[in-house]
Each structure stands twice: as C-alpha cells, then as structure tokens.
mmCIF file with all atom_site columns, C-alpha atoms in Angstrom:
data_model
loop_
_atom_site.group_PDB
_atom_site.id
_atom_site.type_symbol
_atom_site.label_atom_id
_atom_site.label_alt_id
_atom_site.label_comp_id
_atom_site.label_asym_id
_atom_site.label_entity_id
_atom_site.label_seq_id
_atom_site.pdbx_PDB_ins_code
_atom_site.Cartn_x
_atom_site.Cartn_y
_atom_site.Cartn_z
_atom_site.occupancy
_atom_site.B_iso_or_equiv
_atom_site.pdbx_formal_charge
_atom_site.auth_seq_id
_atom_site.auth_comp_id
_atom_site.auth_asym_id
_atom_site.auth_atom_id
_atom_site.pdbx_PDB_model_num
ATOM 1   C CA . MET A 1 1   ? 86.678 153.966 29.877 1.00 0.00 ? 932  MET A CA 1
ATOM 2   C CA . LYS A 1 2   ? 87.258 156.540 27.128 1.00 0.00 ? 933  LYS A CA 1
ATOM 3   C CA . PHE A 1 3   ? 84.480 158.026 25.211 1.00 0.00 ? 934  PHE A CA 1
ATOM 4   C CA . GLU A 1 4   ? 85.018 159.711 21.712 1.00 0.00 ? 935  GLU A CA 1
ATOM 5   C CA . SER A 1 5   ? 82.035 162.046 20.759 1.00 0.00 ? 936  SER A CA 1
ATOM 6   C CA . HIS A 1 6   ? 81.138 161.919 16.952 1.00 0.00 ? 937  HIS A CA 1
ATOM 7   C CA . GLY A 1 7   ? 78.616 164.895 17.556 1.00 0.00 ? 938  GLY A CA 1
ATOM 8   C CA . VAL A 1 8   ? 74.985 165.216 16.947 1.00 0.00 ? 939  VAL A CA 1
ATOM 9   C CA . VAL A 1 9   ? 73.247 164.144 14.011 1.00 0.00 ? 940  VAL A CA 1
ATOM 10  C CA . ALA A 1 10  ? 69.209 164.329 13.409 1.00 0.00 ? 941  ALA A CA 1
ATOM 11  C CA . GLY A 1 11  ? 68.938 164.881 17.068 1.00 0.00 ? 942  GLY A CA 1
ATOM 12  C CA . CYS A 1 12  ? 71.010 161.901 18.043 1.00 0.00 ? 943  CYS A CA 1
ATOM 13  C CA . TRP A 1 13  ? 74.440 162.118 20.115 1.00 0.00 ? 944  TRP A CA 1
ATOM 14  C CA . ASN A 1 14  ? 76.654 159.586 18.800 1.00 0.00 ? 945  ASN A CA 1
ATOM 15  C CA . GLY A 1 15  ? 79.966 158.362 19.797 1.00 0.00 ? 946  GLY A CA 1
ATOM 16  C CA . ALA A 1 16  ? 82.376 155.309 20.503 1.00 0.00 ? 947  ALA A CA 1
ATOM 17  C CA . LEU A 1 17  ? 83.149 154.123 24.022 1.00 0.00 ? 948  LEU A CA 1
ATOM 18  C CA . GLN A 1 18  ? 86.473 152.099 24.529 1.00 0.00 ? 949  GLN A CA 1
ATOM 19  C CA . ALA A 1 19  ? 85.959 149.860 27.521 1.00 0.00 ? 950  ALA A CA 1
ATOM 20  C CA . THR A 1 20  ? 86.904 146.246 28.475 1.00 0.00 ? 951  THR A CA 1
ATOM 21  C CA . ASN A 1 21  ? 83.182 145.940 29.937 1.00 0.00 ? 952  ASN A CA 1
ATOM 22  C CA . PRO A 1 22  ? 80.550 148.490 28.922 1.00 0.00 ? 953  PRO A CA 1
ATOM 23  C CA . PRO A 1 23  ? 78.669 150.407 31.956 1.00 0.00 ? 954  PRO A CA 1
ATOM 24  C CA . ALA A 1 24  ? 75.321 148.849 32.885 1.00 0.00 ? 955  ALA A CA 1
ATOM 25  C CA . ASP A 1 25  ? 73.894 152.303 32.349 1.00 0.00 ? 956  ASP A CA 1
ATOM 26  C CA . LEU A 1 26  ? 74.665 155.402 30.145 1.00 0.00 ? 957  LEU A CA 1
ATOM 27  C CA . SER A 1 27  ? 72.773 158.566 30.802 1.00 0.00 ? 958  SER A CA 1
ATOM 28  C CA . VAL A 1 28  ? 72.624 162.185 29.389 1.00 0.00 ? 959  VAL A CA 1
ATOM 29  C CA . VAL A 1 29  ? 71.977 164.647 32.171 1.00 0.00 ? 960  VAL A CA 1
ATOM 30  C CA . HIS A 1 30  ? 70.860 168.166 31.485 1.00 0.00 ? 961  HIS A CA 1
ATOM 31  C CA . ARG A 1 31  ? 70.536 170.770 34.538 1.00 0.00 ? 962  ARG A CA 1
ATOM 32  C CA . GLY A 1 32  ? 70.953 167.998 36.905 1.00 0.00 ? 963  GLY A CA 1
ATOM 33  C CA . GLN A 1 33  ? 68.226 165.516 35.467 1.00 0.00 ? 964  GLN A CA 1
ATOM 34  C CA . VAL A 1 34  ? 68.368 162.608 33.334 1.00 0.00 ? 965  VAL A CA 1
ATOM 35  C CA . VAL A 1 35  ? 66.928 163.317 30.033 1.00 0.00 ? 966  VAL A CA 1
ATOM 36  C CA . ALA A 1 36  ? 67.770 160.401 27.906 1.00 0.00 ? 967  ALA A CA 1
ATOM 37  C CA . ARG A 1 37  ? 69.424 156.900 28.081 1.00 0.00 ? 968  ARG A CA 1
ATOM 38  C CA . ALA A 1 38  ? 72.153 156.121 25.616 1.00 0.00 ? 969  ALA A CA 1
ATOM 39  C CA . ALA A 1 39  ? 72.004 152.674 23.816 1.00 0.00 ? 970  ALA A CA 1
ATOM 40  C CA . LEU A 1 40  ? 75.166 150.608 23.330 1.00 0.00 ? 971  LEU A CA 1
ATOM 41  C CA . ARG A 1 41  ? 76.023 148.485 20.377 1.00 0.00 ? 972  ARG A CA 1
ATOM 42  C CA . ASP A 1 42  ? 79.062 146.103 20.099 1.00 0.00 ? 973  ASP A CA 1
ATOM 43  C CA . ALA A 1 43  ? 81.370 147.507 17.591 1.00 0.00 ? 974  ALA A CA 1
ATOM 44  C CA . GLY A 1 44  ? 84.557 145.262 18.068 1.00 0.00 ? 975  GLY A CA 1
ATOM 45  C CA . PRO A 1 45  ? 87.049 144.076 20.758 1.00 0.00 ? 976  PRO A CA 1
ATOM 46  C CA . GLY A 1 46  ? 86.386 146.640 23.437 1.00 0.00 ? 977  GLY A CA 1
ATOM 47  C CA . VAL A 1 47  ? 84.704 149.292 21.500 1.00 0.00 ? 978  VAL A CA 1
ATOM 48  C CA . TRP A 1 48  ? 80.826 150.102 21.770 1.00 0.00 ? 979  TRP A CA 1
ATOM 49  C CA . SER A 1 49  ? 79.053 152.298 19.601 1.00 0.00 ? 980  SER A CA 1
ATOM 50  C CA . VAL A 1 50  ? 76.974 154.888 21.644 1.00 0.00 ? 981  VAL A CA 1
ATOM 51  C CA . ALA A 1 51  ? 73.756 156.322 20.550 1.00 0.00 ? 982  ALA A CA 1
ATOM 52  C CA . ALA A 1 52  ? 71.395 158.833 22.576 1.00 0.00 ? 983  ALA A CA 1
ATOM 53  C CA . ASP A 1 53  ? 68.262 160.354 21.164 1.00 0.00 ? 984  ASP A CA 1
ATOM 54  C CA . LEU A 1 54  ? 68.096 163.908 22.385 1.00 0.00 ? 985  LEU A CA 1
ATOM 55  C CA . PRO A 1 55  ? 64.715 165.017 23.510 1.00 0.00 ? 986  PRO A CA 1
ATOM 56  C CA . ALA A 1 56  ? 63.504 168.305 22.113 1.00 0.00 ? 987  ALA A CA 1
ATOM 57  C CA . THR A 1 57  ? 63.429 169.985 25.485 1.00 0.00 ? 988  THR A CA 1
ATOM 58  C CA . VAL A 1 58  ? 67.176 170.377 25.585 1.00 0.00 ? 989  VAL A CA 1
ATOM 59  C CA . ILE A 1 59  ? 67.226 172.175 22.131 1.00 0.00 ? 990  ILE A CA 1
ATOM 60  C CA . ASP A 1 60  ? 66.138 175.752 22.720 1.00 0.00 ? 991  ASP A CA 1
ATOM 61  C CA . ASN A 1 61  ? 67.323 179.459 22.388 1.00 0.00 ? 992  ASN A CA 1
ATOM 62  C CA . GLY A 1 62  ? 70.769 179.922 24.194 1.00 0.00 ? 993  GLY A CA 1
ATOM 63  C CA . VAL A 1 63  ? 73.482 177.534 25.251 1.00 0.00 ? 994  VAL A CA 1
ATOM 64  C CA . ASN A 1 64  ? 72.802 174.218 26.880 1.00 0.00 ? 995  ASN A CA 1
ATOM 65  C CA . GLY A 1 65  ? 75.355 171.847 28.435 1.00 0.00 ? 996  GLY A CA 1
ATOM 66  C CA . LEU A 1 66  ? 74.606 168.014 28.356 1.00 0.00 ? 997  LEU A CA 1
ATOM 67  C CA . LEU A 1 67  ? 76.896 165.326 30.202 1.00 0.00 ? 998  LEU A CA 1
ATOM 68  C CA . LEU A 1 68  ? 77.356 161.663 29.348 1.00 0.00 ? 999  LEU A CA 1
ATOM 69  C CA . VAL A 1 69  ? 77.344 159.669 32.671 1.00 0.00 ? 1000 VAL A CA 1
ATOM 70  C CA . ALA A 1 70  ? 78.284 156.024 33.194 1.00 0.00 ? 1001 ALA A CA 1
ATOM 71  C CA . GLY A 1 71  ? 76.441 154.486 35.966 1.00 0.00 ? 1002 GLY A CA 1
ATOM 72  C CA . ASP A 1 72  ? 73.650 155.793 37.945 1.00 0.00 ? 1003 ASP A CA 1
ATOM 73  C CA . PRO A 1 73  ? 74.162 159.860 37.829 1.00 0.00 ? 1004 PRO A CA 1
ATOM 74  C CA . ASP A 1 74  ? 72.852 159.850 41.459 1.00 0.00 ? 1005 ASP A CA 1
ATOM 75  C CA . SER A 1 75  ? 75.621 157.405 42.688 1.00 0.00 ? 1006 SER A CA 1
ATOM 76  C CA . PRO A 1 76  ? 79.318 158.720 43.844 1.00 0.00 ? 1007 PRO A CA 1
ATOM 77  C CA . ARG A 1 77  ? 80.716 155.929 41.601 1.00 0.00 ? 1008 ARG A CA 1
ATOM 78  C CA . SER A 1 78  ? 79.179 157.414 38.628 1.00 0.00 ? 1009 SER A CA 1
ATOM 79  C CA . GLN A 1 79  ? 81.746 158.788 35.922 1.00 0.00 ? 1010 GLN A CA 1
ATOM 80  C CA . VAL A 1 80  ? 81.165 161.726 33.443 1.00 0.00 ? 1011 VAL A CA 1
ATOM 81  C CA . LEU A 1 81  ? 82.466 160.349 30.286 1.00 0.00 ? 1012 LEU A CA 1
ATOM 82  C CA . CYS A 1 82  ? 82.011 163.646 28.065 1.00 0.00 ? 1013 CYS A CA 1
ATOM 83  C CA . SER A 1 83  ? 80.334 167.005 27.993 1.00 0.00 ? 1014 SER A CA 1
ATOM 84  C CA . LEU A 1 84  ? 78.268 168.372 25.008 1.00 0.00 ? 1015 LEU A CA 1
ATOM 85  C CA . THR A 1 85  ? 77.227 171.965 24.393 1.00 0.00 ? 1016 THR A CA 1
ATOM 86  C CA . LEU A 1 86  ? 74.481 172.939 22.147 1.00 0.00 ? 1017 LEU A CA 1
ATOM 87  C CA . VAL A 1 87  ? 74.140 176.463 20.898 1.00 0.00 ? 1018 VAL A CA 1
ATOM 88  C CA . ALA A 1 88  ? 70.797 177.282 19.308 1.00 0.00 ? 1019 ALA A CA 1
ATOM 89  C CA . GLY A 1 89  ? 68.691 180.404 18.086 1.00 0.00 ? 1020 GLY A CA 1
ATOM 90  C CA . THR A 1 90  ? 70.922 183.307 18.795 1.00 0.00 ? 1021 THR A CA 1
ATOM 91  C CA . VAL A 1 91  ? 74.472 182.651 18.650 1.00 0.00 ? 1022 VAL A CA 1
ATOM 92  C CA . ALA A 1 92  ? 76.537 183.611 21.813 1.00 0.00 ? 1023 ALA A CA 1
ATOM 93  C CA . GLY A 1 93  ? 78.932 186.588 21.401 1.00 0.00 ? 1024 GLY A CA 1
ATOM 94  C CA . ASP A 1 94  ? 81.871 184.394 22.743 1.00 0.00 ? 1025 ASP A CA 1
ATOM 95  C CA . ASP A 1 95  ? 82.541 180.927 24.204 1.00 0.00 ? 1026 ASP A CA 1
ATOM 96  C CA . LEU A 1 96  ? 82.439 181.887 27.676 1.00 0.00 ? 1027 LEU A CA 1
ATOM 97  C CA . LEU A 1 97  ? 78.628 181.471 27.819 1.00 0.00 ? 1028 LEU A CA 1
ATOM 98  C CA . ALA A 1 98  ? 79.271 177.701 26.443 1.00 0.00 ? 1029 ALA A CA 1
ATOM 99  C CA . GLU A 1 99  ? 81.616 176.920 29.517 1.00 0.00 ? 1030 GLU A CA 1
ATOM 100 C CA . VAL A 1 100 ? 79.343 178.663 31.887 1.00 0.00 ? 1031 VAL A CA 1
ATOM 101 C CA . ALA A 1 101 ? 76.631 176.207 30.716 1.00 0.00 ? 1032 ALA A CA 1
ATOM 102 C CA . GLN A 1 102 ? 78.909 173.310 31.049 1.00 0.00 ? 1033 GLN A CA 1
ATOM 103 C CA . LEU A 1 103 ? 79.752 174.242 34.497 1.00 0.00 ? 1034 LEU A CA 1
ATOM 104 C CA . ARG A 1 104 ? 76.380 174.778 35.565 1.00 0.00 ? 1035 ARG A CA 1
ATOM 105 C CA . ALA A 1 105 ? 75.441 171.118 34.464 1.00 0.00 ? 1036 ALA A CA 1
ATOM 106 C CA . GLU A 1 106 ? 78.401 169.709 36.535 1.00 0.00 ? 1037 GLU A CA 1
ATOM 107 C CA . LEU A 1 107 ? 77.610 171.834 39.507 1.00 0.00 ? 1038 LEU A CA 1
ATOM 108 C CA . GLU A 1 108 ? 74.272 170.202 39.627 1.00 0.00 ? 1039 GLU A CA 1
ATOM 109 C CA . LEU A 1 109 ? 75.603 166.765 39.838 1.00 0.00 ? 1040 LEU A CA 1
ATOM 110 C CA . LEU A 1 110 ? 77.843 167.983 42.595 1.00 0.00 ? 1041 LEU A CA 1
ATOM 111 C CA . LYS A 1 111 ? 74.922 169.787 44.736 1.00 0.00 ? 1042 LYS A CA 1
ATOM 112 C CA . ARG A 1 112 ? 73.049 166.653 44.416 1.00 0.00 ? 1043 ARG A CA 1
ATOM 113 C CA . GLU A 1 113 ? 75.844 164.406 45.694 1.00 0.00 ? 1044 GLU A CA 1
ATOM 114 C CA . PHE A 1 114 ? 76.597 166.959 48.469 1.00 0.00 ? 1045 PHE A CA 1
ATOM 115 C CA . ARG A 1 115 ? 73.086 166.912 49.606 1.00 0.00 ? 1046 ARG A CA 1
ATOM 116 C CA . ARG A 1 116 ? 72.829 163.219 49.696 1.00 0.00 ? 1047 ARG A CA 1
ATOM 117 C CA . PHE A 1 117 ? 76.275 162.816 51.777 1.00 0.00 ? 1048 PHE A CA 1
ATOM 118 C CA . ALA A 1 118 ? 75.080 165.671 54.228 1.00 0.00 ? 1049 ALA A CA 1
ATOM 119 C CA . ALA A 1 119 ? 71.864 163.755 54.800 1.00 0.00 ? 1050 ALA A CA 1
ATOM 120 C CA . GLY A 1 120 ? 73.971 160.638 55.570 1.00 0.00 ? 1051 GLY A CA 1
ATOM 121 C CA . GLY A 1 121 ? 72.897 158.751 52.578 1.00 0.00 ? 1052 GLY A CA 1
#
C-alpha cells in the first residue's frame, strides 16, 4: 500500500491510495486518539481516492501532527500510511517543532501498543 497526500483543502485531507485491496478502515490519529475516519472512493484499477474531514479540534495555535492509519489503530497490524503537520497561528521559528509534533503523535501509538503488550493483550 502506498499513499500520496494531496494536502488539505477546506479542512479535508485528500490523497490517493495505491493498493490491490483497500483497507477496511482508514483513520486519522491525533495525539493517540482517532479524530476522523477517511472515506475511500474507487479511482481506477488499484487506485483509491481518500478524503478525511478534519475536525476543528485539531486546528489550533501551534504545531499539530496527524497520522493516517490503515486498519484499527489499536491493532499491532495497523500501518501508518502518512503523516501531516499542521501549523496554525504563530508560525514556528523552524521546522524542528513540526518534527517534534510528528514524533509525539507516533510515540502515542507506540505507548498504547506497549501497554497492551505488557498487559498480555
């Protein structure tokens, strides 16, 4: 599976997914929580158009990192297809803040998986 992001237009994250079979579930994850579900539309052989309406809660001052996840984000079999960094309000002095926000989002997923593994689930 390969996802190509086309960016955000009017609060909707758009892109194209190349896959033999589309995933049953595509989620947008922010700070370890699912904030939106992406809709898939057939765009040709092996290509799917992806659209995810972003909630207003993920658009606020500062840097916010979002992940597009195929499958159940709580499952060890889930796959991060893409990340998106949103900067709003006061623009960060350099790109390091955007990288830190992205790492935090990915760390939240890893922490959740580790806790489930440690609990024997």
